[in-house]
mmCIF file of C-alpha atoms in Angstrom:
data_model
loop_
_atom_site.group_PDB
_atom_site.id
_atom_site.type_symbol
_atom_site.label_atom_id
_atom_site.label_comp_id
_atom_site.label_asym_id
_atom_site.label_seq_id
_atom_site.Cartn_x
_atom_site.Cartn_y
_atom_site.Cartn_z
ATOM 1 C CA UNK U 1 0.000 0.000 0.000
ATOM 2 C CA UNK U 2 2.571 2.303 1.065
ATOM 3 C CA UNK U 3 4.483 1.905 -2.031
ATOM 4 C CA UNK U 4 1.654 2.237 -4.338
ATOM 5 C CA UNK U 5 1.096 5.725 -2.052
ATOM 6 C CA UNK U 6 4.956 6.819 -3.337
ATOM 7 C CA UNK U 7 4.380 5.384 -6.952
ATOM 8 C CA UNK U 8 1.050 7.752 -7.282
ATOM 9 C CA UNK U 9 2.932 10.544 -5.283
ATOM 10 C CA UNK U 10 4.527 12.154 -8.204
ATOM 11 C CA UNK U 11 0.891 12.499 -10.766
ATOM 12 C CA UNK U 12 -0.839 14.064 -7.200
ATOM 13 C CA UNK U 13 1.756 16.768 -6.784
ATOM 14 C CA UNK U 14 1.070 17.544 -10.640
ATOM 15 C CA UNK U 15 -2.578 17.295 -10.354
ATOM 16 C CA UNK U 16 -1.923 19.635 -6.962
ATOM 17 C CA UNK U 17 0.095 22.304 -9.199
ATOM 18 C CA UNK U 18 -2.361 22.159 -11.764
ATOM 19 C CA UNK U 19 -5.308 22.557 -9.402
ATOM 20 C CA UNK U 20 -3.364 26.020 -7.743
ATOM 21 C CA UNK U 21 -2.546 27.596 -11.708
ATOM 22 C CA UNK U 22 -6.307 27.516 -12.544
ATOM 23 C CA UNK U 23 -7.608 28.809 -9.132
ATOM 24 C CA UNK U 24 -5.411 31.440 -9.085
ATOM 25 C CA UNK U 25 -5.942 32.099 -13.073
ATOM 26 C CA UNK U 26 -9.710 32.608 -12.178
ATOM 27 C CA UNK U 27 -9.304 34.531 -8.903
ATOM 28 C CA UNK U 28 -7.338 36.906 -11.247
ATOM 29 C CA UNK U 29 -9.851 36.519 -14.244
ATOM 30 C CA UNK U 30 -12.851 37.599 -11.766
ATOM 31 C CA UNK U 31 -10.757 40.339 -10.459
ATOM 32 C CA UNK U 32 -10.152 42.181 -13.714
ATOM 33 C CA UNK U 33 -13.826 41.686 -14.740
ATOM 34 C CA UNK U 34 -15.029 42.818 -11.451
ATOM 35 C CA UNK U 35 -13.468 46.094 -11.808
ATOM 36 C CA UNK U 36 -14.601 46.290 -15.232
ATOM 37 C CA UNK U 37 -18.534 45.811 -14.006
ATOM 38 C CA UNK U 38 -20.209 48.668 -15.643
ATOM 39 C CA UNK U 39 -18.481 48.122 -18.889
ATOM 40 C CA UNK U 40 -19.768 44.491 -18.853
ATOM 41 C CA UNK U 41 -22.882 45.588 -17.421
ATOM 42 C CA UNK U 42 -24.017 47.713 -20.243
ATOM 43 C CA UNK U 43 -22.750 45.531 -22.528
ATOM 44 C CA UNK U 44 -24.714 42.524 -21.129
ATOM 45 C CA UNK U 45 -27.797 44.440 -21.021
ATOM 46 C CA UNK U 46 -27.958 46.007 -24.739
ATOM 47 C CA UNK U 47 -29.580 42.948 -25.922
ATOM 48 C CA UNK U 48 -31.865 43.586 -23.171
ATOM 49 C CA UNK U 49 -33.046 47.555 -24.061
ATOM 50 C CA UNK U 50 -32.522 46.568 -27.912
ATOM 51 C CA UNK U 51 -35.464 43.687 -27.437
ATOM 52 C CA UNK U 52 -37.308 46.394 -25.756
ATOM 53 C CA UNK U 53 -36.757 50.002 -25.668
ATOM 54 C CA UNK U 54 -39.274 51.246 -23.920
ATOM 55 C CA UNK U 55 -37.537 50.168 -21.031
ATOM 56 C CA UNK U 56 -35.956 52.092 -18.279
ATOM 57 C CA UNK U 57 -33.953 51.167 -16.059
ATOM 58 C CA UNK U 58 -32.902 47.577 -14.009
ATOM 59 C CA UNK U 59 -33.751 47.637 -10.206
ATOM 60 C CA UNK U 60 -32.607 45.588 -7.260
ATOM 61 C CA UNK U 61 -34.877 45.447 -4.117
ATOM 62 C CA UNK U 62 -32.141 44.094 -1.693
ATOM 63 C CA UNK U 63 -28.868 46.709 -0.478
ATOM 64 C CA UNK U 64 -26.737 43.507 -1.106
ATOM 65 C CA UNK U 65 -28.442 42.663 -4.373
ATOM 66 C CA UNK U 66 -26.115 44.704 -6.838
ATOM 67 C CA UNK U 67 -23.085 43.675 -4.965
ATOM 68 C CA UNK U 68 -23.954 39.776 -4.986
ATOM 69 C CA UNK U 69 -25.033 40.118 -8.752
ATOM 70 C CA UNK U 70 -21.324 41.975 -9.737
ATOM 71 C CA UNK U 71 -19.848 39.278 -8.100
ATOM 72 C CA UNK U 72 -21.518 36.546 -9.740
ATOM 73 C CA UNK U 73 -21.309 38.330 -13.304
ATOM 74 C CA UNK U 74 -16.912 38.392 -12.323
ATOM 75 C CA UNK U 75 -16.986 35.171 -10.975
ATOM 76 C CA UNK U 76 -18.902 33.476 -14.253
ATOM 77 C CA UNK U 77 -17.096 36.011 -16.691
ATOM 78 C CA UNK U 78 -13.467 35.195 -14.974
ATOM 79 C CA UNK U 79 -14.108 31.147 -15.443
ATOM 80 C CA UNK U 80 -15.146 31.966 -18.872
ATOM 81 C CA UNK U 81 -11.968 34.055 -19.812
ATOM 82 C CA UNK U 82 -10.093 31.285 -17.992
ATOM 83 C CA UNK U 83 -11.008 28.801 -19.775
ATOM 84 C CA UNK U 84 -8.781 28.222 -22.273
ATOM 85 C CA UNK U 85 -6.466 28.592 -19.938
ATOM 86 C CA UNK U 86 -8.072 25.671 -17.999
ATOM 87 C CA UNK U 87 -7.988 23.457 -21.020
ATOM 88 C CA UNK U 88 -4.308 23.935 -21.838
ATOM 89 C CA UNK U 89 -3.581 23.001 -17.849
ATOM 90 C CA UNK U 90 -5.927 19.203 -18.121
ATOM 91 C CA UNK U 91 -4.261 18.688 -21.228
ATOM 92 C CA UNK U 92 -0.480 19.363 -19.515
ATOM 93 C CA UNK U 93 -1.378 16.618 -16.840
ATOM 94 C CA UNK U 94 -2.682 13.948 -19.351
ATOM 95 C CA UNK U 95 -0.088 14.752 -22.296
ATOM 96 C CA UNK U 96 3.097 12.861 -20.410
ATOM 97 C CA UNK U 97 1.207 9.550 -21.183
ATOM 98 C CA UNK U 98 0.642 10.454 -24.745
ATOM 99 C CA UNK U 99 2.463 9.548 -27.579
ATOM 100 C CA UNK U 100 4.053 11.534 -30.311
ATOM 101 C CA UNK U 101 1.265 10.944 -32.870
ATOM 102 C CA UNK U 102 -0.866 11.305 -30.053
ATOM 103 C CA UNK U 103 -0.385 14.757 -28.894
ATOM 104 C CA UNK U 104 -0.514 16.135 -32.206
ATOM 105 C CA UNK U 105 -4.160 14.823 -32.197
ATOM 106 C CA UNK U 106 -4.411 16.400 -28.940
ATOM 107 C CA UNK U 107 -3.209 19.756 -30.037
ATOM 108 C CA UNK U 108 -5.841 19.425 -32.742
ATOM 109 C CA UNK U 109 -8.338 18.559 -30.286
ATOM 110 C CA UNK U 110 -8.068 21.498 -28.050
ATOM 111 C CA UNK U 111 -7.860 23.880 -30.960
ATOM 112 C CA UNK U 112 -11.732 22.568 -32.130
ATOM 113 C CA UNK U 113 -12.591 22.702 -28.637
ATOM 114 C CA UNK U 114 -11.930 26.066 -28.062
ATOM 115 C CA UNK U 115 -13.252 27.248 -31.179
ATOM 116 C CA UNK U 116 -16.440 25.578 -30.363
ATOM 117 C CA UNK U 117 -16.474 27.277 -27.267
ATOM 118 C CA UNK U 118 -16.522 30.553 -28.313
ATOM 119 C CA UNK U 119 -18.475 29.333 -31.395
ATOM 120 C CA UNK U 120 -21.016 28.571 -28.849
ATOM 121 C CA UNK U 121 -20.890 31.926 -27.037
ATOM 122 C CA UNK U 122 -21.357 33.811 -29.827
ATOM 123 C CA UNK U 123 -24.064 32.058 -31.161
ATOM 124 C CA UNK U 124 -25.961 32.334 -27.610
ATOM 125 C CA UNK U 125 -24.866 36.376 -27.447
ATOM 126 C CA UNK U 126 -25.698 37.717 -30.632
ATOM 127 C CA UNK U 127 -28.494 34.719 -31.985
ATOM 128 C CA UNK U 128 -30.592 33.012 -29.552
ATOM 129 C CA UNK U 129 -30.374 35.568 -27.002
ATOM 130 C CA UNK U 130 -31.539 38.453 -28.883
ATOM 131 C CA UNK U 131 -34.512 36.170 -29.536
ATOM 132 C CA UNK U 132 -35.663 34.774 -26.255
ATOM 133 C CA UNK U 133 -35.462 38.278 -25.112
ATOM 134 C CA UNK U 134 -38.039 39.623 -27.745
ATOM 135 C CA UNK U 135 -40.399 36.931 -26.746
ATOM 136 C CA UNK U 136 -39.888 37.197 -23.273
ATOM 137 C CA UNK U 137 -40.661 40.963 -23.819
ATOM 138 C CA UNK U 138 -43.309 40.731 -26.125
ATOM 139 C CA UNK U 139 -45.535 40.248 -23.286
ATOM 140 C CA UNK U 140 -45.026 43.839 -21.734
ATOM 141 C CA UNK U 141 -48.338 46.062 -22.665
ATOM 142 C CA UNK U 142 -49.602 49.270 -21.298
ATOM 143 C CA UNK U 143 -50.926 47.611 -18.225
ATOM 144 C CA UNK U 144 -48.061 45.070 -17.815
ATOM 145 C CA UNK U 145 -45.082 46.734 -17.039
ATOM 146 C CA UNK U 146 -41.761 44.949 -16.711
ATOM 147 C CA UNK U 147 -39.347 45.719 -13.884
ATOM 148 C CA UNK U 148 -36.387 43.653 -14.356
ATOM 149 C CA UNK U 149 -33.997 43.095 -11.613
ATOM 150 C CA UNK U 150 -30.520 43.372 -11.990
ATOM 151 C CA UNK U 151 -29.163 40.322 -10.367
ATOM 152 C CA UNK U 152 -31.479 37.705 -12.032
ATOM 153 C CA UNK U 153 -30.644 39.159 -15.546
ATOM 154 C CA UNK U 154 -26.933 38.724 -15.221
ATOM 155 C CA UNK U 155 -27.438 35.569 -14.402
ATOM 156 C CA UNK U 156 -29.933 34.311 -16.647
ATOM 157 C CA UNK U 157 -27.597 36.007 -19.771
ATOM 158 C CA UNK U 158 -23.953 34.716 -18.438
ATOM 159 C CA UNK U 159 -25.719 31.187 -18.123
ATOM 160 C CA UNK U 160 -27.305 31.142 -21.072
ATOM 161 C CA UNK U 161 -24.198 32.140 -22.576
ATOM 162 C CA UNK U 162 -21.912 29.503 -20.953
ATOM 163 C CA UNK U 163 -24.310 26.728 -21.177
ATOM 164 C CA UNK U 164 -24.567 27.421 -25.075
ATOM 165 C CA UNK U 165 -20.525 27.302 -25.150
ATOM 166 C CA UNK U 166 -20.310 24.916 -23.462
ATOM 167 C CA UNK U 167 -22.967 22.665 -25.376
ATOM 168 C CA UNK U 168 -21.118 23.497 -28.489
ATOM 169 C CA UNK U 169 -18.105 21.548 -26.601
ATOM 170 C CA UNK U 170 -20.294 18.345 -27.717
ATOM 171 C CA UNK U 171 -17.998 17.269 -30.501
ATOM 172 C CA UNK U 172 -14.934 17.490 -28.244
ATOM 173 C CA UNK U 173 -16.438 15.723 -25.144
ATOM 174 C CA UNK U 174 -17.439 12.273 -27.591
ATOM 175 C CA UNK U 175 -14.096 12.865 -29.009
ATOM 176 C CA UNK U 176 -12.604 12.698 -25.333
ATOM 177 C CA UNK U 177 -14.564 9.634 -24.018
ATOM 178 C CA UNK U 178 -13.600 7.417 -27.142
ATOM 179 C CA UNK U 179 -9.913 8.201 -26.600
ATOM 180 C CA UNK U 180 -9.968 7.104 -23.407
ATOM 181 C CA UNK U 181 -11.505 4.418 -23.901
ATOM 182 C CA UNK U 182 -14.551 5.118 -22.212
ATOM 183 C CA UNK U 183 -16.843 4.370 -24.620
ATOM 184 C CA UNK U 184 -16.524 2.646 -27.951
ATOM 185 C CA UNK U 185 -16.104 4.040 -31.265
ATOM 186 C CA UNK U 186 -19.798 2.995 -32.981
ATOM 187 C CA UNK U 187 -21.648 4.203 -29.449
ATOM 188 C CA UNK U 188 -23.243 7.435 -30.348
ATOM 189 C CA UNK U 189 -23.844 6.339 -33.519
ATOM 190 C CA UNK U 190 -25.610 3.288 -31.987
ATOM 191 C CA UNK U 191 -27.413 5.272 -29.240
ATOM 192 C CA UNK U 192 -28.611 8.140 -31.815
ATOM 193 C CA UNK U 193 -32.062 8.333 -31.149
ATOM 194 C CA UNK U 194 -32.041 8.391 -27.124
ATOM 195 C CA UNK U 195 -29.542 11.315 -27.415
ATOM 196 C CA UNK U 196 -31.857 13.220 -29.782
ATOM 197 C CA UNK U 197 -34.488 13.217 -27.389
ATOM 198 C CA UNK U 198 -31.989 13.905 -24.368
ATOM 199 C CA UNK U 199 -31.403 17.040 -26.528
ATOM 200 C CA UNK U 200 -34.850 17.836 -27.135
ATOM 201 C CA UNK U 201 -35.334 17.270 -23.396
ATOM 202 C CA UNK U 202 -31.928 19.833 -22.281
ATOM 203 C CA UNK U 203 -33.140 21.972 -24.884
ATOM 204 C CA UNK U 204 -36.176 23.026 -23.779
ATOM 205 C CA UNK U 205 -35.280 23.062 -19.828
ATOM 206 C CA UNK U 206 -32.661 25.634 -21.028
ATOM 207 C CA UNK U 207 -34.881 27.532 -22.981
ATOM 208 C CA UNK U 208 -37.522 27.517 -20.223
ATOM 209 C CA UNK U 209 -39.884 26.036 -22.415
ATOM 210 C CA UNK U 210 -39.844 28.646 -25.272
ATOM 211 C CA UNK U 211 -40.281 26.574 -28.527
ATOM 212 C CA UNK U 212 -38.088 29.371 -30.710
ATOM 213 C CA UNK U 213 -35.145 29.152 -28.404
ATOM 214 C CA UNK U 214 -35.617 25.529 -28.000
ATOM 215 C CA UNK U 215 -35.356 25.392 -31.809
ATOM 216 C CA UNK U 216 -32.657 27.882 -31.605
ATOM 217 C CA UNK U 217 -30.467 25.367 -29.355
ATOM 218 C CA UNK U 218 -31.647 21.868 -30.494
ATOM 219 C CA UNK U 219 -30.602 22.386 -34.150
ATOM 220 C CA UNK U 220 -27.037 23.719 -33.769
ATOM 221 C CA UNK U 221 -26.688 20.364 -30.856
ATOM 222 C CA UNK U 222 -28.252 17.808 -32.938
ATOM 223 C CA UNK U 223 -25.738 19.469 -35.802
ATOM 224 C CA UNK U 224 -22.776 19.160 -32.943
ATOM 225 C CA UNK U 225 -23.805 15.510 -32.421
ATOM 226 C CA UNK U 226 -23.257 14.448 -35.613
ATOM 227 C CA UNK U 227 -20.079 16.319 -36.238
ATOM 228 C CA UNK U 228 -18.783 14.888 -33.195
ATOM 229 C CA UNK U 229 -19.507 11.201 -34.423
ATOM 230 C CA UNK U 230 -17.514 12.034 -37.281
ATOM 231 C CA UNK U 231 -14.780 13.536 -35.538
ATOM 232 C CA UNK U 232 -15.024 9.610 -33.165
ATOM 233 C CA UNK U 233 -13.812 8.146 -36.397
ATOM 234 C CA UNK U 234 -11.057 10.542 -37.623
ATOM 235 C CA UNK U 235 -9.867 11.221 -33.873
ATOM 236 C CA UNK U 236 -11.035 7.971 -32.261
ATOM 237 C CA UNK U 237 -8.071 5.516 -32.290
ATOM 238 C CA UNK U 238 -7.995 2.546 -34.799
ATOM 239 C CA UNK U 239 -10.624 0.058 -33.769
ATOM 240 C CA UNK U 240 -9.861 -3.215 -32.963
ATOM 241 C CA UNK U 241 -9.534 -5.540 -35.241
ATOM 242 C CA UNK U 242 -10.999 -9.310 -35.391
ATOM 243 C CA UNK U 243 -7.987 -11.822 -35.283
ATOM 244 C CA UNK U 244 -8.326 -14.008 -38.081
ATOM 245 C CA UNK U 245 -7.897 -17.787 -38.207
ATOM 246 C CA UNK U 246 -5.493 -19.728 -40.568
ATOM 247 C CA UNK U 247 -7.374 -22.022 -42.989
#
C-alpha cells in the first residue's frame, strides 16, 4: 500500500500544481472583470433595451443585491476568460502519457474545442439571445409593465451564454470519451435516437420552455452531435480488429 502511495505521489503533486494555476488564473480573471462591471454591465444588457426600448432602467430590491449580482457576473465572466487557460492546464497533466502521434491529435483537439467554445458563445450572445429576449418581452403592454432586476438578468444572460458554449463543446467531449476508452467508437452512432431526445429534453429546460429558443439550441446540438460522431472516427483511435484464423 505504502508503495503504491509513493508510486502515485509524483501524478498528485502535478494534479496539486495544476489545481493552484487555474484557481489562481480565475481569482485573477474575476478580479479584472469585477473592476470592469459597468463596462460588462451595459454591454450585457444592450440585448436587453434593444429587445425592448421602452424600457428604463434595471432595479434591485435588496442593499446587497447589486453587490452579490457583480460578483456573480466576475466570478462566471473570470471562469469563462479562464477557460482556455483551464484546457491547456488538463491537457499538460494527461499529455506525459501520450504519444508523439498522439499529442498532435491532442493539439488538434483542443484547438476545435476552443473554437467551439466561443463558437457557442457567440451564437448564444448575438443569436438566440436576442430572440428569447423579444419573446420574453413581447408580453409587456400598457398595463403590464416589466421591472427587471438586476441580479437575475446577469445571471440568466452569463448562463445562457456559458451553457450554449459549453454545449457546443459536444464534438470534443465524444471525441474525449472514445480516446480514453470510455466508450466505444460505434456508441453514439448506436445510441442516436435516445440522445436526440436527451437534446430535445436539455433543450427546452434551457430555454424555459420557449419553442423558438428551444429550436434555436436543439438544431445547432443535434448538428454538434453528428459532427462529433464524425470527428469519433477521424480522432477515435484505430478500432480493434478481429484476429483471423489460418485455414
Amino acid at each position: 500500500m505504502i508503495a503504491a502511495l509513493e508510486h502515485f505521489r509524483p501524478h498528485q503533486d502535478e494534479l496539486r500544481k495544476r489545481l493552484v494555476r487555474c484557481c489562481i488564473a480565475i481569482l485573477l480573471a474575476s478580479t479584472v472583470a469585477y473592476l470592469c462591471k459597468d463596462e460588462l454591465t451595459a454591454w450585457l444588457m444592450r440585448p436587453l433595451y434593444l429587445a425592448y426600448p421602452q424600457l428604463g432602467k434595471l432595479v434591485y430590491t435588496k442593499l446587497t443585491d447589486a453587490f452579490l449580482s457583480y460578483l456573480k457576473l466576475a466570478f462566471m465572466v473570470g471562469l469563462a476568460l479562464t477557460f482556455p487557460f483551464l484546457l491547456h492546464q488538463v491537457w499538460l497533466f494527461v499529455a506525459p502519457g501520450l504519444h508523439d502521434q498522439e499529442k498532435r491529435r491532442v493539439r488538434t483537439i483542443i484547438l476545435w474545442g476552443l473554437l467551439l467554445f466561443a463558437a457557442g458563445a457567440a451564437f448564444a450572445f448575438f443569436v438566440a439571445l436576442p430572440q428569447m429576449l423579444h419573446y420574453f418581452m413581447s408580453y409587456a403592454s400598457p398595463a403590464l409593465q416589466p421591472m427587471i432586476k438586476l441580479g437575475p438578468y446577469l445571471t440568466f444572460t452569463v448562463r445562457m451564454v456559458l451553457a450554449f458554449a459549453i454545449a457546443f463543446e459536444i464534438p470534443f467531449l465524444m471525441v474525449m470519451a472514445t480516446r480514453a476508452g470510455l466508450l466505444k467508437g460505434g456508441h453514439f452512432r448506436q445510441k442516436r435516437i435516445p440522445f436526440y431526445c436527451a437534446i430535445a429534453v436539455l433543450s427546452f429546460l434551457l430555454a424555459s420552455g420557449e419553442l423558438t429558443a428551444t429550436v434555436l439550441l436543439a438544431l445547432p446540438l443535434l448538428a454538434l452531435y453528428e459532427a462529433g460522431i464524425a470527428a469519433c472516427r477521424v480522432f477515435g483511435g484505430k478500432r480493434p480488429t478481429a484476429p483471423t484464423t489460418a485455414p
